[in-house]
Amino acid sequence: MSGTAPEGATPGFLVWRLSMKWRVAVDRALAPLGLTHAQYALVASLYGMQRAGERPSQRRLADHTGLEPLYVSKLARGLESAGLLERARDPRDPRAVQLALTEEGRAATGRAIGVVQGLLAQLLAPLGGPDGARTRELSRDLAALLDTPLDPAAAGPRASGEE
């Protein structure tokens, strides 16, 4: 994948390319820690939620990360086998499974967060870094796009083949 966007690239294409670039970079950076990007999304989110005093269900974590509930369940089982998290039945809802990082999981996640923050600083350097005004503006724009509901069925096929 070249480092330059093709001339006339659509916003959809650029978002896709950036997401792929980010996922690959995170996967490579976290490989020495034994984590994938998807596992990181799960443990880093869980880390933040636990620090806020929450012990989320798999469903809540799926909603938070944007990952499919079935995929969260699969990731959680693998992370449990690796000793990084614990799964337990929710005493208030026996159908729900609550997740919590183990001590080892908190330590590994702390290391991984440091690695990913370093990558993020590199990515955002052209915008003035993680605390820059352009980065804050980009974050607002991305949040607005994430909050926009999409209905693929309503879009219908486009004759031009554009994104």
PDB file of C-alpha atoms in Angstrom:
ATOM      1  CA  MET A   1       0.000   0.000   0.000  1.00  0.00           C
ATOM      2  CA  SER A   2       1.541   3.294  -1.039  1.00  0.00           C
ATOM      3  CA  GLY A   3       1.785   6.166   1.419  1.00  0.00           C
ATOM      4  CA  THR A   4      -0.013   8.583  -0.880  1.00  0.00           C
ATOM      5  CA  ALA A   5      -3.723   8.661  -1.501  1.00  0.00           C
ATOM      6  CA  PRO A   6      -4.765   8.392  -5.143  1.00  0.00           C
ATOM      7  CA  GLU A   7      -5.881  11.661  -6.700  1.00  0.00           C
ATOM      8  CA  GLY A   8      -9.641  12.096  -6.449  1.00  0.00           C
ATOM      9  CA  ALA A   9      -9.983   9.431  -3.739  1.00  0.00           C
ATOM     10  CA  THR A  10     -13.385   9.507  -2.067  1.00  0.00           C
ATOM     11  CA  PRO A  11     -13.737  10.104   1.675  1.00  0.00           C
ATOM     12  CA  GLY A  12     -14.976   6.516   2.006  1.00  0.00           C
ATOM     13  CA  PHE A  13     -11.835   5.179   0.352  1.00  0.00           C
ATOM     14  CA  LEU A  14      -9.593   7.397   2.506  1.00  0.00           C
ATOM     15  CA  VAL A  15     -11.329   6.276   5.726  1.00  0.00           C
ATOM     16  CA  TRP A  16     -10.930   2.649   4.658  1.00  0.00           C
ATOM     17  CA  ARG A  17      -7.224   3.131   3.794  1.00  0.00           C
ATOM     18  CA  LEU A  18      -6.542   4.936   7.062  1.00  0.00           C
ATOM     19  CA  SER A  19      -8.333   2.249   9.072  1.00  0.00           C
ATOM     20  CA  MET A  20      -6.314  -0.462   7.307  1.00  0.00           C
ATOM     21  CA  LYS A  21      -3.045   1.447   7.849  1.00  0.00           C
ATOM     22  CA  TRP A  22      -3.884   1.857  11.544  1.00  0.00           C
ATOM     23  CA  ARG A  23      -4.928  -1.767  12.055  1.00  0.00           C
ATOM     24  CA  VAL A  24      -1.784  -3.122  10.401  1.00  0.00           C
ATOM     25  CA  ALA A  25       0.475  -0.759  12.388  1.00  0.00           C
ATOM     26  CA  VAL A  26      -1.198  -1.671  15.697  1.00  0.00           C
ATOM     27  CA  ASP A  27      -1.064  -5.398  14.885  1.00  0.00           C
ATOM     28  CA  ARG A  28       2.672  -5.163  14.141  1.00  0.00           C
ATOM     29  CA  ALA A  29       3.449  -3.019  17.185  1.00  0.00           C
ATOM     30  CA  LEU A  30       1.491  -5.266  19.567  1.00  0.00           C
ATOM     31  CA  ALA A  31       2.671  -8.611  18.182  1.00  0.00           C
ATOM     32  CA  PRO A  32       5.650  -8.726  20.599  1.00  0.00           C
ATOM     33  CA  LEU A  33       3.133  -8.345  23.459  1.00  0.00           C
ATOM     34  CA  GLY A  34       1.055 -11.233  22.110  1.00  0.00           C
ATOM     35  CA  LEU A  35      -1.952  -9.068  21.229  1.00  0.00           C
ATOM     36  CA  THR A  36      -3.794  -8.287  18.008  1.00  0.00           C
ATOM     37  CA  HIS A  37      -5.523  -5.005  17.222  1.00  0.00           C
ATOM     38  CA  ALA A  38      -8.949  -6.541  17.950  1.00  0.00           C
ATOM     39  CA  GLN A  39      -7.758  -7.964  21.273  1.00  0.00           C
ATOM     40  CA  TYR A  40      -6.275  -4.573  22.104  1.00  0.00           C
ATOM     41  CA  ALA A  41      -9.579  -2.830  21.376  1.00  0.00           C
ATOM     42  CA  LEU A  42     -11.223  -5.192  23.840  1.00  0.00           C
ATOM     43  CA  VAL A  43      -8.665  -5.036  26.671  1.00  0.00           C
ATOM     44  CA  ALA A  44      -8.014  -1.282  26.378  1.00  0.00           C
ATOM     45  CA  SER A  45     -11.755  -0.583  26.499  1.00  0.00           C
ATOM     46  CA  LEU A  46     -12.146  -2.950  29.440  1.00  0.00           C
ATOM     47  CA  TYR A  47      -9.170  -1.288  31.149  1.00  0.00           C
ATOM     48  CA  GLY A  48     -10.822   2.129  30.907  1.00  0.00           C
ATOM     49  CA  MET A  49     -14.214   0.831  32.009  1.00  0.00           C
ATOM     50  CA  GLN A  50     -12.720  -0.964  35.013  1.00  0.00           C
ATOM     51  CA  ARG A  51     -10.835   2.187  36.028  1.00  0.00           C
ATOM     52  CA  ALA A  52     -14.216   3.957  35.976  1.00  0.00           C
ATOM     53  CA  GLY A  53     -15.596   1.293  38.348  1.00  0.00           C
ATOM     54  CA  GLU A  54     -17.556  -0.657  35.753  1.00  0.00           C
ATOM     55  CA  ARG A  55     -17.551  -4.411  35.219  1.00  0.00           C
ATOM     56  CA  PRO A  56     -19.163  -4.563  31.782  1.00  0.00           C
ATOM     57  CA  SER A  57     -20.968  -7.427  30.155  1.00  0.00           C
ATOM     58  CA  GLN A  58     -19.739  -8.824  26.863  1.00  0.00           C
ATOM     59  CA  ARG A  59     -22.714  -7.101  25.201  1.00  0.00           C
ATOM     60  CA  ARG A  60     -21.805  -3.710  26.733  1.00  0.00           C
ATOM     61  CA  LEU A  61     -18.203  -4.145  25.586  1.00  0.00           C
ATOM     62  CA  ALA A  62     -19.386  -5.082  22.088  1.00  0.00           C
ATOM     63  CA  ASP A  63     -21.498  -1.925  21.949  1.00  0.00           C
ATOM     64  CA  HIS A  64     -18.584   0.173  23.220  1.00  0.00           C
ATOM     65  CA  THR A  65     -15.996  -1.206  20.773  1.00  0.00           C
ATOM     66  CA  GLY A  66     -18.257  -1.609  17.752  1.00  0.00           C
ATOM     67  CA  LEU A  67     -17.294  -5.277  17.517  1.00  0.00           C
ATOM     68  CA  GLU A  68     -19.918  -7.959  16.957  1.00  0.00           C
ATOM     69  CA  PRO A  69     -21.063  -9.636  20.212  1.00  0.00           C
ATOM     70  CA  LEU A  70     -20.121 -13.088  18.896  1.00  0.00           C
ATOM     71  CA  TYR A  71     -16.617 -11.835  18.054  1.00  0.00           C
ATOM     72  CA  VAL A  72     -16.261 -10.258  21.514  1.00  0.00           C
ATOM     73  CA  SER A  73     -17.220 -13.609  23.031  1.00  0.00           C
ATOM     74  CA  LYS A  74     -14.571 -15.387  20.920  1.00  0.00           C
ATOM     75  CA  LEU A  75     -11.904 -12.797  21.795  1.00  0.00           C
ATOM     76  CA  ALA A  76     -12.836 -12.954  25.492  1.00  0.00           C
ATOM     77  CA  ARG A  77     -12.477 -16.748  25.554  1.00  0.00           C
ATOM     78  CA  GLY A  78      -9.014 -16.477  23.992  1.00  0.00           C
ATOM     79  CA  LEU A  79      -7.942 -13.722  26.385  1.00  0.00           C
ATOM     80  CA  GLU A  80      -9.286 -15.768  29.291  1.00  0.00           C
ATOM     81  CA  SER A  81      -7.206 -18.760  28.149  1.00  0.00           C
ATOM     82  CA  ALA A  82      -4.168 -16.471  28.023  1.00  0.00           C
ATOM     83  CA  GLY A  83      -4.837 -15.416  31.625  1.00  0.00           C
ATOM     84  CA  LEU A  84      -5.568 -11.787  30.745  1.00  0.00           C
ATOM     85  CA  LEU A  85      -9.229 -11.630  31.667  1.00  0.00           C
ATOM     86  CA  GLU A  86     -11.922 -13.371  33.663  1.00  0.00           C
ATOM     87  CA  ARG A  87     -15.440 -14.105  32.520  1.00  0.00           C
ATOM     88  CA  ALA A  88     -18.182 -14.550  35.089  1.00  0.00           C
ATOM     89  CA  ARG A  89     -21.967 -14.751  35.096  1.00  0.00           C
ATOM     90  CA  ASP A  90     -23.659 -11.479  35.988  1.00  0.00           C
ATOM     91  CA  PRO A  91     -25.415 -12.016  39.348  1.00  0.00           C
ATOM     92  CA  ARG A  92     -28.218  -9.679  38.187  1.00  0.00           C
ATOM     93  CA  ASP A  93     -28.720 -11.417  34.827  1.00  0.00           C
ATOM     94  CA  PRO A  94     -27.668 -15.080  34.560  1.00  0.00           C
ATOM     95  CA  ARG A  95     -27.719 -14.848  30.745  1.00  0.00           C
ATOM     96  CA  ALA A  96     -25.081 -12.093  30.720  1.00  0.00           C
ATOM     97  CA  VAL A  97     -21.322 -12.619  31.057  1.00  0.00           C
ATOM     98  CA  GLN A  98     -19.276  -9.958  32.831  1.00  0.00           C
ATOM     99  CA  LEU A  99     -15.647  -9.366  31.962  1.00  0.00           C
ATOM    100  CA  ALA A 100     -12.753  -8.175  34.100  1.00  0.00           C
ATOM    101  CA  LEU A 101      -9.025  -7.934  33.470  1.00  0.00           C
ATOM    102  CA  THR A 102      -6.790 -10.042  35.665  1.00  0.00           C
ATOM    103  CA  GLU A 103      -3.743  -8.488  37.327  1.00  0.00           C
ATOM    104  CA  GLU A 104      -1.648  -9.849  34.457  1.00  0.00           C
ATOM    105  CA  GLY A 105      -4.190  -8.453  31.996  1.00  0.00           C
ATOM    106  CA  ARG A 106      -4.025  -4.976  33.539  1.00  0.00           C
ATOM    107  CA  ALA A 107      -0.216  -5.000  33.339  1.00  0.00           C
ATOM    108  CA  ALA A 108      -0.192  -6.224  29.713  1.00  0.00           C
ATOM    109  CA  THR A 109      -2.862  -3.691  28.751  1.00  0.00           C
ATOM    110  CA  GLY A 110      -0.917  -0.863  30.370  1.00  0.00           C
ATOM    111  CA  ARG A 111       2.139  -1.778  28.277  1.00  0.00           C
ATOM    112  CA  ALA A 112       0.006  -2.064  25.126  1.00  0.00           C
ATOM    113  CA  ILE A 113      -1.623   1.326  25.728  1.00  0.00           C
ATOM    114  CA  GLY A 114       1.829   2.908  25.899  1.00  0.00           C
ATOM    115  CA  VAL A 115       2.794   1.328  22.579  1.00  0.00           C
ATOM    116  CA  VAL A 116      -0.434   2.427  20.874  1.00  0.00           C
ATOM    117  CA  GLN A 117      -0.159   5.969  22.273  1.00  0.00           C
ATOM    118  CA  GLY A 118       3.302   6.160  20.697  1.00  0.00           C
ATOM    119  CA  LEU A 119       1.874   5.087  17.340  1.00  0.00           C
ATOM    120  CA  LEU A 120      -0.967   7.575  17.679  1.00  0.00           C
ATOM    121  CA  ALA A 121       1.495  10.393  18.333  1.00  0.00           C
ATOM    122  CA  GLN A 122       3.304   9.440  15.090  1.00  0.00           C
ATOM    123  CA  LEU A 123       0.049   9.303  13.124  1.00  0.00           C
ATOM    124  CA  LEU A 124      -1.187  12.650  14.458  1.00  0.00           C
ATOM    125  CA  ALA A 125       2.135  14.520  14.168  1.00  0.00           C
ATOM    126  CA  PRO A 126       1.132  16.140  10.830  1.00  0.00           C
ATOM    127  CA  LEU A 127      -1.956  17.590  12.586  1.00  0.00           C
ATOM    128  CA  GLY A 128      -0.021  19.037  15.511  1.00  0.00           C
ATOM    129  CA  GLY A 129       0.087  15.910  17.666  1.00  0.00           C
ATOM    130  CA  PRO A 130      -2.524  14.274  19.903  1.00  0.00           C
ATOM    131  CA  ASP A 131      -3.356  17.559  21.686  1.00  0.00           C
ATOM    132  CA  GLY A 132      -3.321  19.824  18.626  1.00  0.00           C
ATOM    133  CA  ALA A 133      -6.253  21.955  17.502  1.00  0.00           C
ATOM    134  CA  ARG A 134      -6.452  20.148  14.140  1.00  0.00           C
ATOM    135  CA  THR A 135      -6.531  16.792  15.947  1.00  0.00           C
ATOM    136  CA  ARG A 136      -9.404  17.994  18.156  1.00  0.00           C
ATOM    137  CA  GLU A 137     -11.252  19.135  15.033  1.00  0.00           C
ATOM    138  CA  LEU A 138     -10.606  15.791  13.322  1.00  0.00           C
ATOM    139  CA  SER A 139     -11.856  13.955  16.435  1.00  0.00           C
ATOM    140  CA  ARG A 140     -15.075  16.013  16.398  1.00  0.00           C
ATOM    141  CA  ASP A 141     -15.574  15.292  12.693  1.00  0.00           C
ATOM    142  CA  LEU A 142     -14.941  11.567  13.123  1.00  0.00           C
ATOM    143  CA  ALA A 143     -17.323  11.426  16.110  1.00  0.00           C
ATOM    144  CA  ALA A 144     -20.004  13.155  14.016  1.00  0.00           C
ATOM    145  CA  LEU A 145     -19.536  10.578  11.256  1.00  0.00           C
ATOM    146  CA  LEU A 146     -19.667   7.703  13.751  1.00  0.00           C
ATOM    147  CA  ASP A 147     -22.901   9.119  15.190  1.00  0.00           C
ATOM    148  CA  THR A 148     -24.538   9.262  11.754  1.00  0.00           C
ATOM    149  CA  PRO A 149     -26.884   6.289  11.331  1.00  0.00           C
ATOM    150  CA  LEU A 150     -26.380   4.297   8.154  1.00  0.00           C
ATOM    151  CA  ASP A 151     -28.952   2.040   6.548  1.00  0.00           C
ATOM    152  CA  PRO A 152     -27.234  -0.012   3.828  1.00  0.00           C
ATOM    153  CA  ALA A 153     -30.602  -1.212   2.516  1.00  0.00           C
ATOM    154  CA  ALA A 154     -31.761   2.381   1.951  1.00  0.00           C
ATOM    155  CA  ALA A 155     -28.622   3.271  -0.033  1.00  0.00           C
ATOM    156  CA  GLY A 156     -29.427   0.907  -2.892  1.00  0.00           C
ATOM    157  CA  PRO A 157     -27.061   0.105  -5.749  1.00  0.00           C
ATOM    158  CA  ARG A 158     -25.375   2.996  -7.539  1.00  0.00           C
ATOM    159  CA  ALA A 159     -24.970   2.784 -11.280  1.00  0.00           C
ATOM    160  CA  SER A 160     -21.667   4.686 -11.250  1.00  0.00           C
ATOM    161  CA  GLY A 161     -19.919   2.215  -8.940  1.00  0.00           C
ATOM    162  CA  GLU A 162     -18.634   5.032  -6.704  1.00  0.00           C
ATOM    163  CA  GLU A 163     -18.295   4.681  -2.943  1.00  0.00           C
TER     164      GLU A 163
END
